[in-house]
Short mmCIF file of C-alpha atoms and ligand atoms in Angstrom, two decimals:
data_model
loop_
_atom_site.label_atom_id
_atom_site.label_comp_id
_atom_site.label_asym_id
_atom_site.label_seq_id
_atom_site.Cartn_x
_atom_site.Cartn_y
_atom_site.Cartn_z
CA MET P 624 14.37 28.22 65.38
CA THR P 625 12.63 29.89 68.36
CA THR P 626 9.23 29.37 69.68
CA THR P 627 9.66 31.80 72.88
CA ALA P 628 10.13 35.87 71.78
CA PRO P 629 13.29 37.86 73.73
CA ALA P 630 11.18 40.56 75.06
CA ASP P 631 12.91 43.49 72.37
CA VAL P 632 12.41 41.47 68.99
CA ARG P 633 8.83 42.43 67.38
CA THR P 634 7.30 39.42 66.23
CA LEU P 635 6.00 39.90 62.14
CA THR P 636 2.69 38.73 60.95
CA HIS P 637 1.24 37.25 57.79
CA TRP P 638 -0.99 39.79 55.42
CA VAL P 639 -3.98 38.93 54.40
CA SER P 640 -7.18 40.82 52.40
CA GLY P 641 -5.22 44.33 52.94
CA ALA P 642 -4.39 43.97 56.82
CA ALA P 643 -2.01 42.22 59.32
CA LEU P 644 -2.91 38.74 60.01
CA PRO P 645 -1.26 37.29 63.68
CA GLY P 646 0.29 33.52 62.40
CA SER P 647 -2.22 30.93 64.53
CA GLY P 648 0.74 28.40 65.07
CA ASP P 649 3.24 27.77 67.37
CA ARG P 650 6.22 27.74 64.45
CA PHE P 651 8.89 30.52 64.07
CA SER P 652 11.65 31.01 63.39
CA ASP P 653 14.43 33.54 63.88
CA VAL P 654 14.97 36.69 62.14
CA THR P 655 18.28 38.26 62.40
CA ASP P 656 20.92 41.73 61.61
CA PRO P 657 23.37 39.89 59.29
CA ALA P 658 25.93 43.20 60.35
CA THR P 659 25.53 42.33 63.73
CA GLY P 660 23.73 39.06 64.54
CA ALA P 661 21.36 39.89 66.52
CA VAL P 662 17.76 38.47 66.07
CA THR P 663 15.87 41.10 65.91
CA ALA P 664 12.41 39.35 64.64
CA ARG P 665 10.73 36.49 65.10
CA LEU P 666 8.17 34.92 62.16
CA PRO P 667 5.33 32.98 62.64
CA LEU P 668 5.62 30.19 60.53
CA ALA P 669 2.39 29.57 58.73
CA SER P 670 0.67 25.76 58.76
CA ALA P 671 -0.55 24.75 55.68
CA ALA P 672 -4.30 24.98 56.45
CA GLU P 673 -3.04 28.85 57.38
CA VAL P 674 -1.97 28.87 53.74
CA GLY P 675 -5.45 27.63 52.54
CA ASP P 676 -7.06 30.13 54.16
CA VAL P 677 -4.48 33.02 52.38
CA VAL P 678 -5.21 31.04 48.81
CA ALA P 679 -8.92 31.39 49.69
CA ALA P 680 -8.72 35.42 50.57
CA ALA P 681 -6.87 35.38 46.97
CA ARG P 682 -9.79 33.48 45.72
CA SER P 683 -12.40 35.30 46.52
CA ALA P 684 -11.43 38.68 45.21
CA PHE P 685 -9.87 37.62 41.91
CA PRO P 686 -13.62 37.97 40.46
CA ALA P 687 -14.11 41.79 40.98
CA TRP P 688 -9.89 42.45 40.45
CA ARG P 689 -10.40 40.33 37.39
CA ASP P 690 -13.60 42.55 36.40
CA THR P 691 -11.94 45.53 36.70
CA SER P 692 -11.42 47.33 34.37
CA LEU P 693 -7.15 48.09 32.73
CA THR P 694 -7.55 51.47 33.06
CA LYS P 695 -8.21 51.37 36.49
CA ARG P 696 -5.74 48.65 37.26
CA THR P 697 -3.64 50.59 35.22
CA GLN P 698 -4.09 53.62 37.42
CA VAL P 699 -3.14 51.27 40.89
CA LEU P 700 -0.21 50.32 39.69
CA PHE P 701 0.66 54.36 38.77
CA ARG P 702 -0.21 55.21 42.11
CA PHE P 703 2.29 52.36 44.39
CA ARG P 704 4.83 53.67 41.04
CA GLU P 705 4.57 57.12 43.09
CA LEU P 706 4.72 55.70 46.39
CA LEU P 707 7.63 53.55 46.13
CA ASN P 708 9.49 55.96 44.15
CA ALA P 709 8.61 58.93 47.39
CA ARG P 710 9.97 56.01 49.66
CA ALA P 711 12.01 53.50 48.41
CA GLY P 712 14.72 54.76 51.14
CA GLU P 713 12.88 52.86 53.44
CA LEU P 714 12.75 49.88 51.70
CA ALA P 715 16.47 49.54 50.73
CA GLU P 716 16.88 50.38 54.56
CA LEU P 717 15.20 47.62 55.68
CA ILE P 718 16.49 45.12 53.04
CA THR P 719 20.44 46.24 54.36
CA ALA P 720 18.69 45.35 57.66
CA GLU P 721 17.95 41.62 57.37
CA HIS P 722 20.27 40.91 53.61
CA GLY P 723 23.08 42.75 55.06
CA LYS P 724 23.49 44.22 51.46
CA VAL P 725 24.81 47.50 51.14
CA ALA P 726 23.12 50.67 51.25
CA SER P 727 23.55 51.73 47.62
CA ASP P 728 23.27 48.29 46.67
CA ALA P 729 19.76 47.94 48.57
CA ALA P 730 19.10 51.03 46.70
CA GLY P 731 19.56 49.70 43.63
CA GLU P 732 17.53 46.41 43.54
CA VAL P 733 14.69 48.55 45.09
CA ALA P 734 15.10 50.63 41.25
CA ARG P 735 15.38 47.46 39.26
CA GLY P 736 12.70 46.38 40.92
CA GLN P 737 10.64 49.50 39.76
CA GLU P 738 11.37 48.81 35.91
CA VAL P 739 9.16 46.10 35.95
CA VAL P 740 6.64 48.01 38.00
CA GLU P 741 6.53 50.40 35.64
CA PHE P 742 6.99 48.01 32.35
CA ALA P 743 3.49 46.58 33.88
CA CYS P 744 1.60 50.16 33.97
CA GLY P 745 1.94 49.30 30.07
CA MET P 746 -0.79 46.68 30.30
CA PRO P 747 -3.28 48.00 28.35
CA HIS P 748 -1.02 47.68 25.18
CA LEU P 749 0.70 44.00 26.38
CA LEU P 750 -2.55 42.75 26.68
CA LYS P 751 -3.79 43.61 23.39
CA GLY P 752 -5.22 40.70 21.30
CA SER P 753 -5.57 40.48 17.46
CA ALA P 754 -8.97 40.33 15.42
CA THR P 755 -9.90 39.04 12.02
CA GLU P 756 -13.15 40.08 9.98
CA ASN P 757 -14.72 38.21 7.57
CA ALA P 758 -12.37 34.81 8.16
CA SER P 759 -15.56 33.36 6.82
CA THR P 760 -17.43 35.11 5.18
CA GLY P 761 -19.13 37.14 8.13
CA VAL P 762 -17.44 35.20 10.30
CA ASP P 763 -14.89 37.11 12.57
CA VAL P 764 -12.27 35.71 14.95
CA ALA P 765 -9.84 37.59 17.56
CA SER P 766 -7.81 36.73 20.12
CA ILE P 767 -7.89 37.94 23.91
CA ARG P 768 -5.64 36.59 26.64
CA GLN P 769 -7.36 36.70 30.20
CA PRO P 770 -5.50 35.66 34.20
CA LEU P 771 -5.35 33.07 35.79
CA GLY P 772 -6.74 33.02 39.35
CA VAL P 773 -5.07 32.70 42.20
CA VAL P 774 -1.32 33.01 41.75
CA GLY P 775 1.54 32.31 44.15
CA ILE P 776 5.18 33.67 44.13
CA ILE P 777 7.65 31.35 45.93
CA SER P 778 11.13 33.66 46.28
CA PRO P 779 14.99 33.42 47.76
CA PHE P 780 16.31 36.05 50.46
CA ASN P 781 18.63 37.35 47.94
CA PHE P 782 16.65 40.33 46.76
CA PRO P 783 13.75 40.69 49.19
CA ALA P 784 12.07 43.22 46.90
CA MET P 785 13.40 42.97 43.31
CA VAL P 786 12.74 39.01 42.80
CA PRO P 787 9.38 38.78 44.02
CA MET P 788 9.03 42.35 42.04
CA TRP P 789 9.85 40.35 38.65
CA PHE P 790 6.50 39.25 39.53
CA PHE P 791 3.52 40.56 40.98
CA PRO P 792 2.93 43.96 39.46
CA VAL P 793 2.87 41.58 35.63
CA ALA P 794 0.44 39.46 37.73
CA ILE P 795 -1.58 41.93 39.47
CA ALA P 796 -1.80 44.52 36.19
CA ALA P 797 -2.85 41.11 33.84
CA GLY P 798 -5.61 40.99 36.78
CA ASN P 799 -4.75 37.37 39.33
CA THR P 800 -4.04 38.21 42.37
CA VAL P 801 -1.49 36.86 44.36
CA VAL P 802 -0.48 34.96 47.37
CA LEU P 803 3.75 36.09 47.52
CA LYS P 804 5.22 33.21 49.69
CA PRO P 805 8.97 35.12 50.79
CA SER P 806 12.05 34.09 52.18
CA GLU P 807 11.98 33.23 55.93
CA LYS P 808 15.44 35.05 56.45
CA VAL P 809 14.25 38.60 54.75
CA PRO P 810 10.78 39.17 55.28
CA SER P 811 10.35 42.41 55.82
CA ALA P 812 11.17 43.69 52.78
CA ALA P 813 7.73 42.18 51.17
CA LEU P 814 5.14 42.78 53.87
CA TRP P 815 6.48 47.11 54.05
CA ILE P 816 5.32 46.45 49.96
CA ALA P 817 2.20 45.11 50.81
CA GLU P 818 1.01 47.87 52.70
CA LEU P 819 1.96 50.35 49.79
CA TRP P 820 -0.75 48.38 47.84
CA ARG P 821 -3.28 49.09 50.69
CA GLU P 822 -1.96 52.94 50.26
CA ALA P 823 -1.75 53.22 46.49
CA GLY P 824 -5.45 51.51 46.65
CA LEU P 825 -5.40 47.86 45.42
CA PRO P 826 -8.73 46.40 46.91
CA ASP P 827 -8.28 43.44 49.30
CA GLY P 828 -6.98 40.46 48.84
CA VAL P 829 -5.20 40.94 45.42
CA PHE P 830 -1.25 40.28 47.43
CA ASN P 831 -1.47 38.47 50.09
CA VAL P 832 1.71 37.93 51.51
CA VAL P 833 2.60 34.15 54.05
CA ASN P 834 5.58 33.93 55.76
CA GLY P 835 6.41 30.48 56.08
CA ASP P 836 9.37 27.40 55.02
CA LYS P 837 8.10 24.33 53.41
CA GLU P 838 5.57 23.50 54.41
CA ALA P 839 3.57 26.63 53.40
CA VAL P 840 5.76 25.92 50.19
CA ASP P 841 4.29 22.99 50.20
CA ALA P 842 0.34 24.43 50.52
CA LEU P 843 1.04 26.57 47.93
CA LEU P 844 2.04 23.96 45.46
CA THR P 845 -0.71 21.53 45.89
CA ASP P 846 -4.00 23.88 46.39
CA PRO P 847 -6.36 23.63 43.18
CA ASP P 848 -6.88 27.50 43.40
CA VAL P 849 -3.94 28.34 43.20
CA LYS P 850 -3.62 28.53 39.23
CA ALA P 851 0.52 29.35 38.89
CA ILE P 852 3.64 29.10 40.77
CA SER P 853 6.66 31.80 40.33
CA PHE P 854 9.84 30.71 41.79
CA VAL P 855 13.45 31.50 42.40
CA GLY P 856 15.33 29.88 44.84
CA SER P 857 18.27 27.33 44.56
CA THR P 858 18.75 24.47 42.03
CA PRO P 859 17.28 21.53 44.12
CA ILE P 860 14.36 23.85 45.25
CA ALA P 861 13.01 25.01 42.00
CA ARG P 862 13.60 21.35 40.53
CA TYR P 863 11.24 19.74 43.23
CA VAL P 864 9.11 23.33 43.32
CA TYR P 865 8.28 22.11 39.10
CA GLU P 866 7.94 19.02 39.34
CA THR P 867 4.94 18.82 42.53
CA GLY P 868 3.82 21.68 40.69
CA THR P 869 3.18 20.36 37.75
CA ALA P 870 1.82 17.06 38.48
CA HIS P 871 -0.68 19.38 40.45
CA GLY P 872 -1.68 20.82 37.18
CA LYS P 873 -0.17 24.33 37.73
CA ARG P 874 2.24 26.04 35.28
CA VAL P 875 5.00 26.66 36.83
CA GLN P 876 8.67 28.90 35.66
CA ALA P 877 11.38 27.73 38.81
CA LEU P 878 14.00 29.51 38.45
CA GLY P 879 17.80 28.13 39.50
CA GLY P 880 20.86 28.20 40.94
CA ALA P 881 23.98 29.33 39.19
CA LYS P 882 27.82 29.46 37.65
CA ASN P 883 28.85 32.65 35.91
CA HIS P 884 32.03 32.19 33.87
CA MET P 885 33.52 35.70 33.16
CA VAL P 886 35.74 34.50 29.92
CA VAL P 887 38.54 37.05 29.61
CA LEU P 888 40.38 36.34 26.12
CA PRO P 889 44.14 38.61 25.77
CA ASP P 890 43.02 41.33 23.73
CA ALA P 891 40.30 42.53 26.22
CA ASP P 892 40.90 45.94 28.20
CA LEU P 893 42.48 43.99 31.22
CA ASP P 894 41.42 47.06 34.13
CA LEU P 895 38.16 47.01 33.08
CA ALA P 896 38.17 43.76 33.23
CA ALA P 897 39.59 44.05 36.79
CA ASP P 898 37.09 46.51 37.76
CA GLN P 899 34.06 44.20 36.32
CA ALA P 900 35.53 41.20 38.28
CA ILE P 901 36.00 43.12 40.88
CA ASN P 902 32.15 44.42 40.83
CA ALA P 903 30.08 41.21 39.77
CA GLY P 904 31.80 39.28 42.06
CA PHE P 905 31.65 41.25 45.38
CA GLY P 906 28.32 42.75 44.81
CA SER P 907 26.15 41.76 47.67
CA ALA P 908 29.43 39.57 48.63
CA GLY P 909 28.56 37.01 45.65
CA GLU P 910 24.53 36.60 46.84
CA ARG P 911 23.16 37.38 43.62
CA CYS P 912 22.10 34.95 40.75
CA MET P 913 24.09 36.72 38.35
CA ALA P 914 27.79 36.42 40.40
CA VAL P 915 30.07 35.47 38.49
CA SER P 916 31.98 33.39 40.47
CA ALA P 917 34.12 31.50 38.01
CA LEU P 918 36.40 33.77 36.20
CA VAL P 919 38.26 32.07 32.75
CA ALA P 920 41.53 33.52 31.51
CA VAL P 921 42.13 32.71 28.19
CA GLY P 922 46.61 32.73 27.26
CA ASP P 923 49.07 34.55 28.82
CA ILE P 924 47.34 37.29 30.26
CA ALA P 925 46.54 34.96 33.90
CA ASP P 926 49.31 35.84 35.80
CA THR P 927 48.01 40.03 35.46
CA LEU P 928 44.44 39.43 35.23
CA VAL P 929 45.11 38.42 38.66
CA ASP P 930 47.66 41.28 40.27
CA LYS P 931 44.77 43.56 39.00
CA ILE P 932 42.32 42.14 40.77
CA ALA P 933 43.76 41.15 43.72
CA GLU P 934 44.95 44.32 44.05
CA ARG P 935 41.60 46.09 43.65
CA ALA P 936 40.01 42.97 46.32
CA ARG P 937 42.60 43.88 48.59
CA ALA P 938 41.22 47.81 49.21
CA LEU P 939 37.57 46.76 49.09
CA ARG P 940 36.19 47.74 52.32
CA THR P 941 34.04 44.94 54.12
CA GLY P 942 30.91 45.58 57.28
CA ASP P 943 28.01 47.05 58.06
CA GLY P 944 26.00 47.88 55.39
CA ARG P 945 24.80 51.52 56.36
CA ARG P 946 28.33 52.75 56.98
CA GLY P 947 29.72 52.92 53.59
CA CYS P 948 31.34 49.20 53.39
CA ASP P 949 31.78 48.52 50.05
CA MET P 950 30.79 44.75 50.93
CA GLY P 951 28.16 43.56 53.37
CA PRO P 952 28.03 40.52 55.54
CA LEU P 953 26.70 37.03 54.24
CA VAL P 954 22.91 36.52 55.04
CA THR P 955 23.49 34.07 57.69
CA ARG P 956 26.14 32.13 60.03
CA ALA P 957 25.57 28.85 58.08
CA ALA P 958 25.84 30.91 55.18
CA GLN P 959 29.24 32.20 56.43
CA ASP P 960 30.16 28.55 57.48
CA ARG P 961 29.76 27.10 53.87
CA VAL P 962 31.47 30.26 52.28
CA THR P 963 34.38 29.37 54.61
CA GLY P 964 34.21 26.07 54.24
CA TYR P 965 33.96 25.89 50.71
CA VAL P 966 37.94 28.15 50.22
CA GLU P 967 39.37 25.43 53.01
CA ALA P 968 38.50 22.41 50.52
CA GLY P 969 39.80 24.28 47.08
CA GLU P 970 42.80 25.47 49.42
CA ALA P 971 43.07 22.00 50.34
CA GLU P 972 42.38 20.64 46.94
CA GLY P 973 45.10 22.36 45.09
CA ALA P 974 44.02 26.13 44.92
CA THR P 975 46.22 29.23 45.60
CA VAL P 976 44.57 31.93 48.03
CA VAL P 977 45.75 34.75 46.38
CA VAL P 978 43.69 37.42 48.62
CA ASP P 979 42.11 35.82 52.17
CA GLY P 980 38.53 36.70 53.49
CA ARG P 981 38.93 34.66 56.55
CA VAL P 982 40.10 37.48 58.50
CA ASP P 983 38.27 38.76 61.86
CA THR P 984 38.40 42.86 61.57
CA PHE P 985 35.12 44.03 60.11
CA ASP P 986 34.06 47.32 60.08
CA ALA P 987 31.05 46.21 62.06
CA ASP P 988 29.81 45.60 65.76
CA GLY P 989 28.68 42.49 67.25
CA GLU P 990 29.37 39.32 66.01
CA GLY P 991 28.58 39.96 61.61
CA PHE P 992 28.74 37.10 59.43
CA PHE P 993 31.40 38.90 57.30
CA VAL P 994 33.81 36.57 55.33
CA GLY P 995 36.16 39.39 53.19
CA PRO P 996 36.73 39.15 49.37
CA THR P 997 38.70 35.79 48.33
CA LEU P 998 40.34 35.75 45.27
CA LEU P 999 41.42 31.93 44.12
CA ASP P 1000 44.58 31.01 41.26
CA HIS P 1001 44.88 28.03 39.52
CA VAL P 1002 41.05 26.58 40.49
CA THR P 1003 40.08 24.21 37.96
CA THR P 1004 36.97 22.22 36.88
CA ASP P 1005 37.31 18.63 39.21
CA MET P 1006 37.12 20.97 42.62
CA SER P 1007 34.57 21.70 44.62
CA VAL P 1008 34.81 25.84 44.63
CA TYR P 1009 34.25 25.21 41.03
CA THR P 1010 31.72 22.38 40.73
CA ASP P 1011 28.82 23.41 43.36
CA GLU P 1012 28.00 27.15 43.48
CA ILE P 1013 28.88 28.99 46.87
CA PHE P 1014 27.11 31.93 47.19
CA GLY P 1015 29.36 33.96 48.64
CA PRO P 1016 32.47 36.19 47.62
CA VAL P 1017 34.72 33.99 46.65
CA LEU P 1018 36.20 34.58 43.29
CA SER P 1019 38.04 31.05 41.16
CA VAL P 1020 40.47 31.90 38.36
CA LEU P 1021 40.25 28.92 35.92
CA ARG P 1022 43.41 29.93 32.70
CA VAL P 1023 42.27 28.37 29.75
CA GLU P 1024 44.16 28.27 26.31
CA SER P 1025 42.02 28.70 24.02
CA TYR P 1026 38.86 30.44 23.61
CA ASP P 1027 37.33 27.54 22.77
CA ALA P 1028 38.38 25.96 25.93
CA ALA P 1029 36.14 28.68 27.43
CA VAL P 1030 33.62 27.96 25.36
CA ASP P 1031 33.90 24.20 26.24
CA MET P 1032 33.81 24.61 30.11
CA ILE P 1033 31.00 26.64 30.24
CA ASN P 1034 29.14 24.32 28.21
CA ALA P 1035 29.84 21.69 30.84
CA ASN P 1036 28.78 23.19 33.57
CA PRO P 1037 25.22 21.57 34.83
CA TYR P 1038 24.28 25.76 35.28
CA GLY P 1039 23.03 27.64 32.35
CA ASN P 1040 22.31 31.35 33.99
CA GLY P 1041 24.79 34.36 33.22
CA THR P 1042 27.90 34.91 31.35
CA ALA P 1043 29.98 37.56 30.78
CA LEU P 1044 32.75 37.47 27.60
CA PHE P 1045 36.07 40.40 27.71
CA THR P 1046 37.26 41.34 24.19
CA CYS P 1047 37.61 44.04 21.69
CA ASP P 1048 37.01 41.58 19.39
CA GLY P 1049 33.90 42.29 17.51
CA GLY P 1050 34.02 39.17 15.71
CA VAL P 1051 34.58 36.40 18.64
CA ALA P 1052 31.93 38.46 20.23
CA ARG P 1053 29.36 37.55 17.34
CA ARG P 1054 30.67 33.92 17.75
CA PHE P 1055 30.25 33.39 21.41
CA GLN P 1056 26.78 34.97 21.63
CA ASN P 1057 25.69 31.95 19.26
CA GLU P 1058 28.09 29.85 20.85
CA VAL P 1059 27.44 29.60 24.22
CA GLU P 1060 24.10 27.49 25.51
CA VAL P 1061 23.86 30.13 28.22
CA GLY P 1062 20.23 31.42 29.08
CA MET P 1063 21.27 36.01 29.42
CA ILE P 1064 25.04 37.14 27.90
CA GLY P 1065 27.17 39.89 28.18
CA ILE P 1066 30.14 41.71 26.08
CA ASN P 1067 32.03 44.00 28.23
CA VAL P 1068 29.56 43.55 30.46
CA PRO P 1069 29.56 41.59 33.62
CA VAL P 1070 26.41 41.34 35.29
CA PRO P 1071 23.41 41.01 32.37
CA VAL P 1072 20.37 41.43 34.07
CA PRO P 1073 17.71 42.10 31.06
CA MET P 1074 15.57 45.47 31.35
CA ALA P 1075 12.40 44.80 32.78
CA TYR P 1076 10.84 44.92 28.92
CA TYR P 1077 13.16 41.56 28.48
CA SER P 1078 12.38 38.45 30.59
CA PHE P 1079 15.29 36.99 32.78
CA GLY P 1080 15.96 33.50 33.61
CA GLY P 1081 18.77 30.87 32.44
CA TRP P 1082 19.19 27.34 30.73
CA LYS P 1083 19.80 24.03 32.27
CA ASN P 1084 19.52 23.76 35.54
CA SER P 1085 19.25 27.18 35.89
CA LEU P 1086 15.80 27.35 35.47
CA PHE P 1087 12.95 24.99 35.23
CA GLY P 1088 9.58 25.49 33.04
CA ASP P 1089 9.39 27.39 29.31
CA THR P 1090 8.76 30.78 30.45
CA HIS P 1091 11.14 33.42 31.94
CA ALA P 1092 10.11 36.74 33.97
CA HIS P 1093 8.78 39.77 33.39
CA GLY P 1094 8.99 41.72 30.02
CA THR P 1095 6.18 39.99 26.97
CA GLU P 1096 7.29 36.17 28.65
CA GLY P 1097 5.68 37.72 31.86
CA VAL P 1098 2.73 38.47 30.53
CA HIS P 1099 2.56 35.46 28.97
CA PHE P 1100 3.01 33.21 31.92
CA TYR P 1101 0.08 35.00 34.16
CA THR P 1102 -2.53 35.27 31.02
CA ARG P 1103 -3.73 32.29 28.81
CA GLY P 1104 -5.58 32.69 25.34
CA LYS P 1105 -8.88 32.54 23.33
CA VAL P 1106 -10.23 33.16 20.59
CA VAL P 1107 -12.85 33.66 19.62
CA THR P 1108 -15.25 33.00 16.52
CA THR P 1109 -18.27 35.28 16.12
CA ARG P 1110 -21.33 35.04 13.48
CA TRP P 1111 -24.03 36.78 13.72
CA PRO P 1112 -27.25 35.24 13.00
CA ASP P 1113 -28.45 36.14 9.76
CA PRO P 1114 -31.56 34.16 7.55
CA SER P 1115 -29.15 32.66 5.26
CA HIS P 1116 -26.93 31.05 7.28
CA ARG P 1117 -29.94 28.37 8.13
CA GLY P 1118 -29.78 24.73 6.91
CA VAL P 1119 -27.65 21.75 9.04
CA ASP P 1120 -24.71 20.47 7.45
CA LEU P 1121 -22.60 18.43 9.06
CA GLY P 1122 -19.36 18.26 7.24
CA PHE P 1123 -15.82 19.90 8.55
CA PRO P 1124 -16.24 24.03 9.37
CA THR P 1125 -14.11 25.05 5.93
CA ASN P 1126 -13.44 28.95 4.85
CA GLY P 1127 -16.42 29.75 2.48
P1 NAD I 1501 16.64 28.72 48.56
O1 NAD I 1501 15.94 27.25 47.46
O2 NAD I 1501 16.61 27.71 50.27
O3 NAD I 1501 14.93 29.08 48.48
C1 NAD I 1501 14.16 29.72 48.37
C2 NAD I 1501 12.62 29.44 49.13
O4 NAD I 1501 12.06 28.29 48.48
C3 NAD I 1501 12.43 30.49 49.71
O5 NAD I 1501 11.35 31.22 49.69
C4 NAD I 1501 12.31 29.29 50.78
O6 NAD I 1501 11.68 29.38 52.19
C5 NAD I 1501 11.56 28.11 49.95
N1 NAD I 1501 12.56 26.62 50.70
C6 NAD I 1501 13.71 26.20 51.26
N2 NAD I 1501 13.43 25.04 51.64
C7 NAD I 1501 13.05 24.70 51.11
C8 NAD I 1501 12.13 22.76 51.13
N3 NAD I 1501 12.59 21.63 51.18
N4 NAD I 1501 10.62 23.17 49.75
C9 NAD I 1501 10.18 23.82 49.89
N5 NAD I 1501 10.52 24.93 49.54
C10 NAD I 1501 11.86 25.52 50.12
O7 NAD I 1501 16.79 29.15 47.54
P2 NAD I 1501 17.52 31.00 48.60
O8 NAD I 1501 19.19 30.21 49.66
O9 NAD I 1501 16.88 31.53 49.52
O10 NAD I 1501 18.46 31.67 47.47
C11 NAD I 1501 19.65 31.55 47.07
C12 NAD I 1501 19.10 30.75 45.80
O11 NAD I 1501 18.43 31.78 44.82
C13 NAD I 1501 20.58 30.43 44.71
O12 NAD I 1501 21.06 29.36 44.39
C14 NAD I 1501 20.53 31.74 43.70
O13 NAD I 1501 21.15 30.71 42.78
C15 NAD I 1501 18.74 31.65 44.17
N6 NAD I 1501 18.59 32.90 42.98
C16 NAD I 1501 18.54 32.62 42.07
C17 NAD I 1501 17.77 33.56 40.73
C18 NAD I 1501 18.07 33.37 39.24
O14 NAD I 1501 17.06 34.28 38.66
N7 NAD I 1501 17.90 32.04 38.55
C19 NAD I 1501 17.67 34.60 41.10
C20 NAD I 1501 18.62 35.03 42.77
C21 NAD I 1501 18.84 33.28 43.61
#
């Protein structure tokens, strides 16, 4: 954390009521370019009082936005979509510059976020209630859904655009106003998106960005004007956010960490499985909540599969994401040190390092935070490389004798975000999707991220709360139901009757 700005480093802001707002405090953090290690910006960390002001701005924008017709609200979303299509490349570049992921991966992230905008453009249909005529004689009943008010979104570093976009298009289209607190490691995407909203014609105060750390999060969790919190991050913080937010009367969905298993059965296409293990294990340098980190090889295919994966891993080019490399750096020096620490621990605990990413030649200038693709074999469930979420380019191979042993391993794991099965046997695949205790499952698909019109979310320690992100569950999360029973006066209804009303 710094308090003084080097001369060539930008100072970032918050975004409130349709304009950039400089921080008013003296706490700042550094934003770095992970491929070079250079500090590129300093970020103001909001105080609780500053967060309170941002929430107040969002609160005062709420009544007018709630009462704006659905047609006009969705017209703004359509304009946002068009602008983003035209300028997606700018956003992807910002993501690569602060997160480090390679350009094609950053573009893919923006495209997956855009799918949620497109889903939310259908809000008039999604918000349709139901109505019953003559539920009782002359009495009609209708159900409607209404927005909550100010909603808070707290996002992680690994998807600077897509994760916030899982939430805010739906929240805004449904008539809420938003305060987004992005990860302090990657704040520029959120500020860029805020400007795009202004250009799209979103009224001031409907979408706000407050930058900060724990102090800002705690202020959002305890502010009575914040009605709901969508959080994504590591499991300990997700649990804390869920417990604190709900204790303060809020609706909370808190998505946490992951340990995703990819099971390969003896009848699988091993070349396909090896390709997909590489994509899912090392894409985004393993910094995806849906990354595969545990490859479970069933039966006698393990040696062949490990050879195939190792050959592919050695061919990957790691370096600056702007140079057409396959894999970029980790997000910070601390992340790099943590990941290499796990590899060292795995080796000490008896794992075989088949491909070692702890090398120091990468296609980049400066002092980037690189770890190359790393493949560990003979990993067992008691090793820290298995028990902990590493969040780096480390793929661990665990060998088991049977399908049942693979499923038992997955179900015993405290996380339940994603899993994949590779097989050519439809019967086993069907059993797997039925038996496995995980929220998102891929059959011969390694990173089974649901489309925007389905909902995204894990089980067990990968999600606290009842509601998953986007899809119809997202619409329900950001609205609450009302049922209206109506009778238009008729003289025949007069008369006192204290009995409980029944149908008649
Ligand atoms: P993180 O938990 O460190 O941070 C997430 C957010 O919480 C950030 O905005 C951060 O500022 C805030 N925060 C950090 N420490 C806090 C504290 N003590 N109190 C209150 N708020 C705090 O997570 P990260 O490192 O940014 O992101 C990586 C993690 O996110 C991984 O565990 C990954 O699996 C998870 N993730 C999960 C999903 C999912 O869908 N389940 C998706 C993306 C990322």
